[in-house]
Amino acid sequence: MKTRLTLTVGAAAVLLFSRCAVNPVTGKKEVILVSEGQEVAMGAQSDPAVTAQFGLYSDPKMQKFIDEKGQKMAAISHRSSLKYQFKVVDSPVINAFAVPGGYVYFTRGIMAHFNNEAQFAGVLGHEIGHVTARHSARQQTKAILGQVGLMGAMILSPQVAQFGDQAMQGMQLLFLKFGRDDERQSDELGVQYSSKIGYDASQMADFFQTLSREQAKSGKEAIPDFLSTHPNPEDRYNTVKQLAEQWKQANGNPKLAVNRDQYLRLIDGMVYGEDPKQGFVENSVFYHPELKIRFPVPTGWKHQNTPQQFQMADPAGKALLILMTAPGASLDEAAQAIAKQLSLQAAEAPRRTTINGFPALAFVADQVQQDQQTGQQVAGVRVLGHIIQDGKTLYALLGVTAPADFPTYAPQFSGVAEAFQRLSEPNKLNRQPERVRIVKLKLRSNLSKALTTNGVPEKRLEEMAILNGMQLNEQVNAGSLIKVVGK
Ligand SMILES: [Zn+2]
């Protein structure tokens, strides 16, 4: 969870009339419901929400690097007149995404996983391609803004899952899914654009393999744009390799750059994985050093920390506990705002209380939902909520379950709320993240041995091999650079 209050990304553009426009990439006429002006407005409107949600990764030299390369590529793209913005956001997830109007974002997670400038440039070209070919604009037109409730897969009760999705609605825009044809076209544009600014585009194909390995390892945790709609990564790998070779031959076989060492020097010291300052769980307790709060996670419950909120789900998939910040200047205002946002109706009068010194308001409320098939109103979920005030910050801790299960789960919901307290342990407050460290090898050996020599434990060898884009048995020369992670 981030310290900032998260805004809902305002992607719901009102589409009033359709028009015909020439696609900048294909040159063909097509029906587009969003004008360029509307695209730019969408991007400008979403950008503060995206940056508020993740925060910008604070490293001026890296922000400068991606802006320089981005502007250079934008200038040779099919839509050079747009005003582009390129940003690295503070998220460990491996992803890059574009928002209409020329806004392109990279996570620090993906930046840590590139192994040279050419890989970065290929992905940059792919994302710029979504903008120039107006994929996002068309995507908006189709209005397929699939919601990704991150805990959704483990929640069995559809009503509870629906509540979780509603509470997560700000995530929508970031997980825009493009069709397979759009992805293919963006790959082509990625090859073209990155080659044009002097990079070896075949490196992009190698990065697909990093993504495949990462996804195989972490399951759905990593949801990169690149893999979302490609059931066959092998195919895509081969296609990009071929396109890169064709481009070279058609353009007089120029010498193209990879720039491995320069890139690795750029990311030396970069934060790797979860940053504990944004919250972490240890021995069934959630700690948030920036917010200076802590509370227990019920035994055996799964949990997920996102920039917007911290969610916990019981193993049976019947109950959810959500902590998020709430808008408003007082307990009452916050309670009303949350009730409005989630369509809650009070089942009992709210009760003022104090939780370990914090003023609080406890309430029980129901959310009436519509049956997806019949459209009729049905009893949805019952919520045991606590609004907790810490100075100017207001939190909502919401326990959610079906009305029939409420008596079973209510004591657990209360137990968590009552144990909410100030975090004061220095060893939790000062917990440091891991960082990427670039080391120069003294001897030639295989990667596995090189990693072990540099202090990587056995159980993290495969993870480090993926991070380095290599196999563990691959030979690495004396004098070459590799990535390890450490504090
Ligand atoms: Zn894409």
Short mmCIF file of C-alpha atoms and ligand atoms in Angstrom, two decimals:
data_model
loop_
_atom_site.label_atom_id
_atom_site.label_comp_id
_atom_site.label_asym_id
_atom_site.label_seq_id
_atom_site.Cartn_x
_atom_site.Cartn_y
_atom_site.Cartn_z
CA MET A 1 0.00 0.00 0.00
CA LYS A 2 1.21 3.44 -0.87
CA THR A 3 0.89 6.32 1.53
CA ARG A 4 -0.94 8.47 -0.94
CA LEU A 5 -4.67 8.30 -1.37
CA THR A 6 -5.44 6.66 -4.66
CA LEU A 7 -7.73 8.19 -7.19
CA THR A 8 -9.85 6.20 -9.52
CA VAL A 9 -8.38 6.29 -12.99
CA GLY A 10 -10.80 8.25 -15.08
CA ALA A 11 -10.87 6.15 -18.19
CA ALA A 12 -14.58 6.23 -18.76
CA ALA A 13 -14.60 8.60 -21.67
CA VAL A 14 -18.06 9.36 -22.92
CA LEU A 15 -18.27 8.34 -26.54
CA LEU A 16 -20.94 10.37 -28.22
CA PHE A 17 -20.36 10.09 -31.92
CA SER A 18 -18.24 8.13 -34.31
CA ARG A 19 -15.98 9.45 -37.00
CA CYS A 20 -13.78 8.14 -39.72
CA ALA A 21 -10.06 8.74 -39.41
CA VAL A 22 -6.93 7.60 -41.20
CA ASN A 23 -4.83 5.25 -39.11
CA PRO A 24 -1.34 6.79 -38.85
CA VAL A 25 0.39 3.41 -39.19
CA THR A 26 -1.64 1.57 -41.83
CA GLY A 27 -2.79 4.66 -43.75
CA LYS A 28 -6.22 3.03 -43.95
CA LYS A 29 -9.47 4.70 -43.04
CA GLU A 30 -11.18 3.28 -39.99
CA VAL A 31 -14.04 4.15 -37.71
CA ILE A 32 -12.69 5.62 -34.53
CA LEU A 33 -14.88 6.87 -31.74
CA VAL A 34 -12.12 8.82 -30.04
CA SER A 35 -10.54 11.86 -31.64
CA GLU A 36 -6.87 12.71 -31.19
CA GLY A 37 -7.90 15.54 -28.88
CA GLN A 38 -9.88 13.11 -26.76
CA GLU A 39 -6.95 10.69 -26.71
CA VAL A 40 -4.64 13.42 -25.44
CA ALA A 41 -7.24 14.43 -22.85
CA MET A 42 -7.58 10.81 -21.68
CA GLY A 43 -3.84 10.51 -21.21
CA ALA A 44 -3.59 13.84 -19.43
CA GLN A 45 -6.42 12.83 -17.14
CA SER A 46 -5.03 9.37 -16.37
CA ASP A 47 -1.43 10.38 -15.84
CA PRO A 48 -1.84 11.96 -12.37
CA ALA A 49 -3.80 8.89 -11.28
CA VAL A 50 -1.17 6.47 -12.61
CA THR A 51 1.66 8.34 -10.95
CA ALA A 52 -0.32 8.75 -7.72
CA GLN A 53 -1.07 5.05 -7.70
CA PHE A 54 2.49 3.81 -8.16
CA GLY A 55 4.65 6.81 -7.47
CA LEU A 56 7.54 7.62 -9.75
CA TYR A 57 10.73 5.68 -9.21
CA SER A 58 13.11 8.21 -7.83
CA ASP A 59 16.26 8.00 -9.94
CA PRO A 60 16.86 11.08 -12.11
CA LYS A 61 19.47 9.42 -14.33
CA MET A 62 17.10 6.59 -15.18
CA GLN A 63 14.15 8.92 -15.83
CA LYS A 64 16.47 10.96 -18.07
CA PHE A 65 17.61 7.84 -19.93
CA ILE A 66 14.11 6.66 -20.80
CA ASP A 67 12.96 10.14 -21.73
CA GLU A 68 15.92 10.68 -24.08
CA LYS A 69 15.45 7.34 -25.83
CA GLY A 70 11.67 7.79 -25.86
CA GLN A 71 11.78 11.24 -27.43
CA LYS A 72 14.30 10.08 -30.02
CA MET A 73 12.05 7.20 -30.99
CA ALA A 74 8.87 9.27 -30.91
CA ALA A 75 10.46 11.64 -33.41
CA ILE A 76 10.91 8.87 -36.01
CA SER A 77 7.51 7.24 -35.27
CA HIS A 78 4.28 7.51 -37.27
CA ARG A 79 2.89 10.10 -34.87
CA SER A 80 5.80 12.40 -34.14
CA SER A 81 3.50 15.37 -33.51
CA LEU A 82 2.10 13.95 -30.25
CA LYS A 83 3.68 15.18 -27.06
CA TYR A 84 5.07 11.99 -25.47
CA GLN A 85 5.92 11.37 -21.84
CA PHE A 86 8.02 8.48 -20.56
CA LYS A 87 8.15 7.51 -16.91
CA VAL A 88 9.52 4.78 -14.66
CA VAL A 89 6.96 3.95 -11.97
CA ASP A 90 7.81 2.47 -8.59
CA SER A 91 6.42 -1.04 -8.96
CA PRO A 92 8.20 -4.41 -8.70
CA VAL A 93 5.80 -5.97 -11.23
CA ILE A 94 7.39 -6.61 -14.63
CA ASN A 95 5.38 -4.47 -16.99
CA ALA A 96 5.32 -1.65 -19.48
CA PHE A 97 2.17 0.01 -20.73
CA ALA A 98 0.94 2.91 -22.82
CA VAL A 99 -2.03 5.16 -22.20
CA PRO A 100 -3.69 7.03 -25.10
CA GLY A 101 -2.23 10.37 -26.05
CA GLY A 102 1.46 9.39 -25.81
CA TYR A 103 1.97 8.39 -22.17
CA VAL A 104 4.33 5.44 -21.81
CA TYR A 105 5.25 3.80 -18.51
CA PHE A 106 7.88 1.28 -17.46
CA THR A 107 7.94 -0.32 -14.03
CA ARG A 108 11.20 -0.51 -12.13
CA GLY A 109 10.60 -4.28 -12.23
CA ILE A 110 10.92 -4.43 -16.01
CA MET A 111 13.90 -2.04 -16.00
CA ALA A 112 15.73 -4.41 -13.61
CA HIS A 113 15.05 -7.35 -15.94
CA PHE A 114 16.37 -5.85 -19.19
CA ASN A 115 19.95 -6.89 -19.85
CA ASN A 116 20.90 -4.29 -22.42
CA GLU A 117 19.69 -1.08 -24.04
CA ALA A 118 18.48 -2.92 -27.15
CA GLN A 119 15.97 -5.00 -25.13
CA PHE A 120 14.65 -1.83 -23.55
CA ALA A 121 14.45 -0.13 -26.96
CA GLY A 122 12.44 -3.02 -28.44
CA VAL A 123 9.87 -2.82 -25.67
CA LEU A 124 9.83 0.97 -25.93
CA GLY A 125 9.07 0.61 -29.64
CA HIS A 126 6.33 -1.92 -28.90
CA GLU A 127 4.61 0.48 -26.47
CA ILE A 128 5.03 3.51 -28.75
CA GLY A 129 3.53 1.26 -31.43
CA HIS A 130 0.33 0.85 -29.40
CA VAL A 131 0.07 4.65 -29.32
CA THR A 132 0.93 5.34 -32.97
CA ALA A 133 -1.35 2.60 -34.30
CA ARG A 134 -4.08 3.93 -31.99
CA HIS A 135 -4.63 0.58 -30.30
CA SER A 136 -5.55 2.14 -26.98
CA ALA A 137 -7.99 4.46 -28.65
CA ARG A 138 -9.65 1.56 -30.40
CA GLN A 139 -9.53 -0.43 -27.21
CA GLN A 140 -11.43 2.33 -25.44
CA THR A 141 -13.88 2.21 -28.31
CA LYS A 142 -14.52 -1.43 -27.61
CA ALA A 143 -14.82 -0.55 -23.93
CA ILE A 144 -13.24 -3.80 -22.81
CA LEU A 145 -11.77 -2.63 -19.58
CA GLY A 146 -11.36 -5.98 -17.92
CA GLN A 147 -11.12 -5.63 -14.19
CA VAL A 148 -8.37 -7.52 -12.51
CA GLY A 149 -9.23 -8.23 -8.91
CA LEU A 150 -5.86 -9.53 -7.85
CA MET A 151 -7.31 -11.81 -5.22
CA GLY A 152 -10.15 -12.77 -7.55
CA ALA A 153 -8.78 -16.17 -8.45
CA MET A 154 -8.75 -17.38 -4.87
CA ILE A 155 -12.20 -16.12 -3.92
CA LEU A 156 -14.89 -18.73 -4.44
CA SER A 157 -17.89 -16.64 -3.51
CA PRO A 158 -18.87 -14.55 -6.57
CA GLN A 159 -20.44 -11.89 -4.34
CA VAL A 160 -17.29 -11.45 -2.28
CA ALA A 161 -15.17 -11.45 -5.47
CA GLN A 162 -17.41 -8.76 -6.96
CA PHE A 163 -16.94 -6.61 -3.88
CA GLY A 164 -13.17 -7.04 -4.12
CA ASP A 165 -13.27 -5.99 -7.77
CA GLN A 166 -15.28 -2.88 -6.96
CA ALA A 167 -12.84 -1.90 -4.25
CA MET A 168 -10.03 -2.34 -6.79
CA GLN A 169 -11.59 -0.42 -9.64
CA GLY A 170 -8.68 1.96 -10.07
CA MET A 171 -6.57 -0.81 -11.53
CA GLN A 172 -8.61 -1.10 -14.71
CA LEU A 173 -6.69 1.07 -17.09
CA LEU A 174 -3.36 -0.45 -16.28
CA PHE A 175 -4.37 -3.83 -17.50
CA LEU A 176 -5.75 -2.90 -20.88
CA LYS A 177 -5.71 -6.00 -22.99
CA PHE A 178 -5.00 -5.70 -26.65
CA GLY A 179 -6.02 -8.21 -29.27
CA ARG A 180 -3.52 -10.58 -30.82
CA ASP A 181 -3.42 -8.61 -34.07
CA ASP A 182 -2.65 -5.41 -32.19
CA GLU A 183 0.18 -7.13 -30.33
CA ARG A 184 1.60 -8.50 -33.55
CA GLN A 185 1.49 -5.07 -35.13
CA SER A 186 3.17 -3.53 -32.08
CA ASP A 187 5.94 -6.13 -32.27
CA GLU A 188 6.51 -5.12 -35.90
CA LEU A 189 6.59 -1.46 -34.97
CA GLY A 190 8.91 -2.24 -32.07
CA VAL A 191 11.36 -3.85 -34.51
CA GLN A 192 11.07 -0.94 -36.93
CA TYR A 193 11.36 1.88 -34.40
CA SER A 194 14.19 0.39 -32.33
CA SER A 195 16.18 -0.48 -35.47
CA LYS A 196 15.67 3.05 -36.78
CA ILE A 197 17.27 4.58 -33.70
CA GLY A 198 20.20 2.19 -34.03
CA TYR A 199 19.44 -0.84 -31.83
CA ASP A 200 19.55 -4.54 -32.57
CA ALA A 201 15.86 -5.44 -32.54
CA SER A 202 16.48 -9.18 -32.29
CA GLN A 203 17.23 -8.50 -28.60
CA MET A 204 13.52 -7.86 -28.03
CA ALA A 205 12.86 -11.51 -28.91
CA ASP A 206 15.37 -12.59 -26.26
CA PHE A 207 13.51 -10.52 -23.72
CA PHE A 208 10.31 -12.47 -24.49
CA GLN A 209 12.14 -15.50 -23.13
CA THR A 210 12.93 -13.67 -19.91
CA LEU A 211 9.21 -12.91 -19.62
CA SER A 212 8.19 -16.52 -20.31
CA ARG A 213 10.58 -17.84 -17.69
CA GLU A 214 9.45 -15.23 -15.20
CA GLN A 215 5.81 -16.01 -15.80
CA ALA A 216 6.40 -19.75 -15.47
CA LYS A 217 8.10 -19.08 -12.15
CA SER A 218 5.67 -16.62 -10.59
CA GLY A 219 2.35 -17.61 -12.14
CA LYS A 220 -0.12 -14.80 -12.47
CA GLU A 221 1.82 -12.44 -10.27
CA ALA A 222 3.49 -10.99 -13.33
CA ILE A 223 1.00 -9.93 -15.95
CA PRO A 224 3.06 -8.25 -18.60
CA ASP A 225 1.29 -6.65 -21.50
CA PHE A 226 3.52 -8.73 -23.77
CA LEU A 227 2.35 -12.13 -22.72
CA SER A 228 -1.26 -11.41 -21.92
CA THR A 229 -2.61 -12.18 -25.36
CA HIS A 230 0.07 -14.43 -26.76
CA PRO A 231 -0.59 -18.10 -26.16
CA ASN A 232 2.42 -18.99 -28.29
CA PRO A 233 5.58 -17.13 -27.25
CA GLU A 234 7.79 -19.38 -29.44
CA ASP A 235 6.02 -18.10 -32.50
CA ARG A 236 6.42 -14.55 -31.46
CA TYR A 237 10.11 -15.07 -30.70
CA ASN A 238 10.74 -16.45 -34.19
CA THR A 239 8.70 -13.72 -35.88
CA VAL A 240 10.59 -10.91 -34.15
CA LYS A 241 13.96 -12.53 -34.92
CA GLN A 242 12.95 -12.76 -38.60
CA LEU A 243 11.59 -9.22 -38.77
CA ALA A 244 14.76 -7.85 -37.18
CA GLU A 245 16.91 -9.69 -39.74
CA GLN A 246 14.71 -8.53 -42.63
CA TRP A 247 14.93 -4.93 -41.50
CA LYS A 248 18.73 -5.12 -41.41
CA GLN A 249 18.98 -6.61 -44.88
CA ALA A 250 16.54 -4.12 -46.37
CA ASN A 251 18.51 -1.23 -44.86
CA GLY A 252 22.05 -2.07 -45.95
CA ASN A 253 23.09 -4.17 -42.95
CA PRO A 254 23.96 -1.33 -40.60
CA LYS A 255 25.90 -1.98 -37.39
CA LEU A 256 23.29 -2.01 -34.63
CA ALA A 257 23.95 -1.46 -30.93
CA VAL A 258 23.19 -3.77 -27.99
CA ASN A 259 24.97 -1.77 -25.23
CA ARG A 260 24.95 -4.35 -22.48
CA ASP A 261 27.56 -2.89 -20.13
CA GLN A 262 26.21 0.67 -20.38
CA TYR A 263 22.75 -0.56 -19.48
CA LEU A 264 23.93 -2.66 -16.55
CA ARG A 265 25.86 0.32 -15.15
CA LEU A 266 22.67 2.37 -15.41
CA ILE A 267 20.65 -0.03 -13.26
CA ASP A 268 23.39 -0.71 -10.69
CA GLY A 269 21.83 -0.04 -7.28
CA MET A 270 18.22 -0.17 -8.48
CA VAL A 271 15.59 -1.36 -5.98
CA TYR A 272 14.70 -5.01 -6.66
CA GLY A 273 11.46 -6.79 -5.73
CA GLU A 274 9.06 -5.55 -3.08
CA ASP A 275 10.10 -2.39 -1.31
CA PRO A 276 9.41 -2.97 2.40
CA LYS A 277 8.65 0.70 2.94
CA GLN A 278 5.40 0.07 1.04
CA GLY A 279 4.40 -2.67 3.47
CA PHE A 280 5.38 -6.28 4.14
CA VAL A 281 4.19 -9.34 6.01
CA GLU A 282 6.36 -11.21 8.47
CA ASN A 283 5.22 -13.95 10.86
CA SER A 284 1.53 -13.22 10.15
CA VAL A 285 1.80 -9.49 10.85
CA PHE A 286 1.45 -6.75 8.24
CA TYR A 287 3.90 -3.88 8.78
CA HIS A 288 3.80 -0.57 6.96
CA PRO A 289 6.91 1.48 7.79
CA GLU A 290 5.84 4.65 5.96
CA LEU A 291 2.36 4.70 7.45
CA LYS A 292 3.79 3.44 10.76
CA ILE A 293 1.00 0.94 11.34
CA ARG A 294 0.77 -2.79 11.97
CA PHE A 295 -1.96 -5.40 12.34
CA PRO A 296 -2.18 -9.21 12.24
CA VAL A 297 -3.00 -11.33 9.20
CA PRO A 298 -5.33 -14.18 10.29
CA THR A 299 -3.47 -17.49 10.39
CA GLY A 300 -3.44 -19.28 7.05
CA TRP A 301 -4.98 -16.38 5.11
CA LYS A 302 -3.48 -15.38 1.76
CA HIS A 303 -2.56 -11.77 1.30
CA GLN A 304 -1.68 -9.31 -1.41
CA ASN A 305 -0.20 -5.86 -1.11
CA THR A 306 -0.94 -3.45 -3.96
CA PRO A 307 -0.39 0.29 -4.21
CA GLN A 308 -4.06 0.86 -3.47
CA GLN A 309 -4.79 -1.52 -0.67
CA PHE A 310 -3.82 -4.57 1.32
CA GLN A 311 -6.11 -7.55 0.83
CA MET A 312 -6.37 -10.74 2.84
CA ALA A 313 -8.46 -13.76 1.82
CA ASP A 314 -9.35 -16.76 3.91
CA PRO A 315 -8.19 -20.15 2.56
CA ALA A 316 -11.78 -21.31 2.00
CA GLY A 317 -12.34 -18.38 -0.36
CA LYS A 318 -15.39 -17.11 1.51
CA ALA A 319 -14.14 -13.95 3.20
CA LEU A 320 -11.99 -10.98 2.38
CA LEU A 321 -10.38 -8.32 4.55
CA ILE A 322 -9.33 -5.09 2.88
CA LEU A 323 -7.33 -2.19 4.27
CA MET A 324 -7.37 1.00 2.26
CA THR A 325 -7.13 4.71 2.87
CA ALA A 326 -10.46 6.52 2.97
CA PRO A 327 -11.26 10.03 1.75
CA GLY A 328 -12.64 12.75 4.01
CA ALA A 329 -11.54 14.85 6.97
CA SER A 330 -13.36 12.99 9.73
CA LEU A 331 -14.53 9.51 10.68
CA ASP A 332 -18.08 10.32 9.58
CA GLU A 333 -17.03 11.78 6.25
CA ALA A 334 -14.83 8.78 5.54
CA ALA A 335 -17.60 6.34 6.46
CA GLN A 336 -20.03 8.13 4.17
CA ALA A 337 -17.55 8.23 1.29
CA ILE A 338 -16.82 4.51 1.59
CA ALA A 339 -20.54 3.70 1.84
CA LYS A 340 -21.19 5.71 -1.30
CA GLN A 341 -18.28 4.28 -3.24
CA LEU A 342 -19.27 0.69 -2.48
CA SER A 343 -23.08 1.15 -2.30
CA LEU A 344 -23.29 0.08 1.33
CA GLN A 345 -26.43 0.36 3.42
CA ALA A 346 -26.11 0.47 7.19
CA ALA A 347 -27.48 -2.63 8.92
CA GLU A 348 -26.76 -1.31 12.42
CA ALA A 349 -26.09 2.20 13.73
CA PRO A 350 -22.35 3.02 13.57
CA ARG A 351 -20.53 2.81 16.90
CA ARG A 352 -17.71 5.12 18.00
CA THR A 353 -14.79 3.46 19.65
CA THR A 354 -11.06 3.71 20.23
CA ILE A 355 -8.54 1.20 18.88
CA ASN A 356 -5.19 1.25 20.68
CA GLY A 357 -5.43 5.01 21.01
CA PHE A 358 -6.83 5.70 17.54
CA PRO A 359 -10.34 7.17 17.26
CA ALA A 360 -12.48 4.75 15.26
CA LEU A 361 -15.96 4.06 13.97
CA ALA A 362 -17.31 0.52 13.66
CA PHE A 363 -20.25 -0.37 11.45
CA VAL A 364 -22.10 -3.28 9.89
CA ALA A 365 -23.49 -2.71 6.42
CA ASP A 366 -24.92 -4.64 3.50
CA GLN A 367 -24.15 -4.35 -0.16
CA VAL A 368 -27.10 -5.16 -2.36
CA GLN A 369 -25.94 -6.60 -5.67
CA GLN A 370 -27.61 -7.40 -8.96
CA ASP A 371 -27.86 -10.99 -10.01
CA GLN A 372 -25.75 -11.25 -13.17
CA GLN A 373 -28.27 -13.50 -14.93
CA THR A 374 -31.67 -12.22 -13.86
CA GLY A 375 -30.71 -8.60 -13.16
CA GLN A 376 -32.70 -8.81 -9.91
CA GLN A 377 -31.51 -7.33 -6.65
CA VAL A 378 -30.09 -9.97 -4.34
CA ALA A 379 -28.53 -9.94 -0.92
CA GLY A 380 -24.87 -9.50 -1.79
CA VAL A 381 -22.37 -9.29 1.03
CA ARG A 382 -22.30 -8.15 4.64
CA VAL A 383 -19.46 -5.91 5.73
CA LEU A 384 -17.97 -5.36 9.15
CA GLY A 385 -16.15 -2.08 8.70
CA HIS A 386 -13.83 -0.01 10.84
CA ILE A 387 -12.83 3.54 9.99
CA ILE A 388 -9.65 4.36 11.90
CA GLN A 389 -8.20 7.83 12.25
CA ASP A 390 -4.47 8.48 12.53
CA GLY A 391 -4.03 12.26 12.43
CA LYS A 392 -5.05 13.35 8.96
CA THR A 393 -5.01 9.83 7.57
CA LEU A 394 -8.18 7.77 7.64
CA TYR A 395 -8.20 4.03 7.03
CA ALA A 396 -11.05 1.72 6.16
CA LEU A 397 -10.62 -1.87 7.29
CA LEU A 398 -13.41 -3.86 5.68
CA GLY A 399 -14.28 -7.48 6.47
CA VAL A 400 -16.51 -8.89 3.71
CA THR A 401 -18.46 -12.14 3.52
CA ALA A 402 -21.84 -13.57 2.55
CA PRO A 403 -24.60 -12.73 5.07
CA ALA A 404 -24.93 -16.44 6.00
CA ASP A 405 -21.22 -16.67 6.83
CA PHE A 406 -21.10 -13.40 8.72
CA PRO A 407 -21.45 -14.86 12.25
CA THR A 408 -18.51 -17.20 11.51
CA TYR A 409 -16.15 -14.52 10.26
CA ALA A 410 -17.17 -11.44 12.27
CA PRO A 411 -14.97 -12.37 15.28
CA GLN A 412 -11.92 -12.67 12.99
CA PHE A 413 -12.68 -9.32 11.35
CA SER A 414 -12.97 -7.68 14.79
CA GLY A 415 -9.82 -9.39 16.01
CA VAL A 416 -7.76 -7.85 13.21
CA ALA A 417 -9.28 -4.39 13.71
CA GLU A 418 -8.73 -4.46 17.47
CA ALA A 419 -5.07 -5.36 17.01
CA PHE A 420 -4.46 -2.43 14.64
CA GLN A 421 -1.69 -0.39 16.26
CA ARG A 422 1.21 2.02 15.89
CA LEU A 423 4.37 0.49 14.40
CA SER A 424 7.35 1.49 16.48
CA GLU A 425 9.91 -1.33 16.17
CA PRO A 426 13.05 0.19 14.60
CA ASN A 427 14.00 -3.04 12.80
CA LYS A 428 10.67 -2.95 10.94
CA LEU A 429 10.61 0.80 10.37
CA ASN A 430 14.10 0.77 8.83
CA ARG A 431 13.78 -2.38 6.74
CA GLN A 432 15.77 -1.92 3.53
CA PRO A 433 14.89 -3.25 0.07
CA GLU A 434 17.14 -5.47 -1.97
CA ARG A 435 19.01 -3.82 -4.80
CA VAL A 436 20.50 -4.93 -8.09
CA ARG A 437 24.29 -5.07 -7.78
CA ILE A 438 26.46 -5.27 -10.88
CA VAL A 439 29.64 -7.27 -10.36
CA LYS A 440 32.60 -7.78 -12.67
CA LEU A 441 33.78 -11.38 -12.88
CA LYS A 442 37.42 -12.13 -12.18
CA LEU A 443 37.43 -15.62 -13.66
CA ARG A 444 35.73 -17.40 -16.50
CA SER A 445 33.16 -19.90 -15.20
CA ASN A 446 29.57 -20.91 -15.66
CA LEU A 447 26.84 -18.58 -14.43
CA SER A 448 25.87 -20.85 -11.55
CA LYS A 449 29.40 -20.80 -10.15
CA ALA A 450 29.78 -17.05 -10.74
CA LEU A 451 26.57 -16.38 -8.82
CA THR A 452 27.53 -18.66 -5.95
CA THR A 453 30.95 -17.01 -5.69
CA ASN A 454 29.16 -13.69 -5.37
CA GLY A 455 27.04 -14.85 -2.45
CA VAL A 456 23.83 -15.96 -4.17
CA PRO A 457 22.24 -18.80 -2.15
CA GLU A 458 21.32 -22.06 -3.90
CA LYS A 459 17.57 -21.43 -3.71
CA ARG A 460 17.86 -18.15 -5.62
CA LEU A 461 20.11 -19.33 -8.44
CA GLU A 462 17.29 -19.81 -10.98
CA GLU A 463 15.77 -16.44 -10.08
CA MET A 464 19.14 -14.78 -10.70
CA ALA A 465 19.61 -16.69 -13.97
CA ILE A 466 16.30 -15.24 -15.20
CA LEU A 467 17.30 -11.78 -14.03
CA ASN A 468 20.52 -12.12 -16.05
CA GLY A 469 18.71 -13.52 -19.09
CA MET A 470 21.00 -16.58 -19.08
CA GLN A 471 21.00 -20.27 -18.27
CA LEU A 472 22.84 -21.46 -15.17
CA ASN A 473 25.22 -23.66 -17.18
CA GLU A 474 26.09 -20.86 -19.61
CA GLN A 475 29.76 -19.79 -19.69
CA VAL A 476 30.60 -16.23 -18.67
CA ASN A 477 33.98 -14.67 -19.41
CA ALA A 478 36.38 -13.03 -17.01
CA GLY A 479 35.74 -9.27 -17.03
CA SER A 480 32.05 -9.56 -17.94
CA LEU A 481 29.33 -7.99 -15.82
CA ILE A 482 26.51 -9.90 -14.12
CA LYS A 483 23.61 -8.94 -11.85
CA VAL A 484 23.23 -10.17 -8.30
CA VAL A 485 20.92 -8.77 -5.64
CA GLY A 486 21.67 -7.73 -2.10
CA LYS A 487 20.99 -5.13 0.54
ZN ZN B 1 1.49 -4.78 -26.21
#
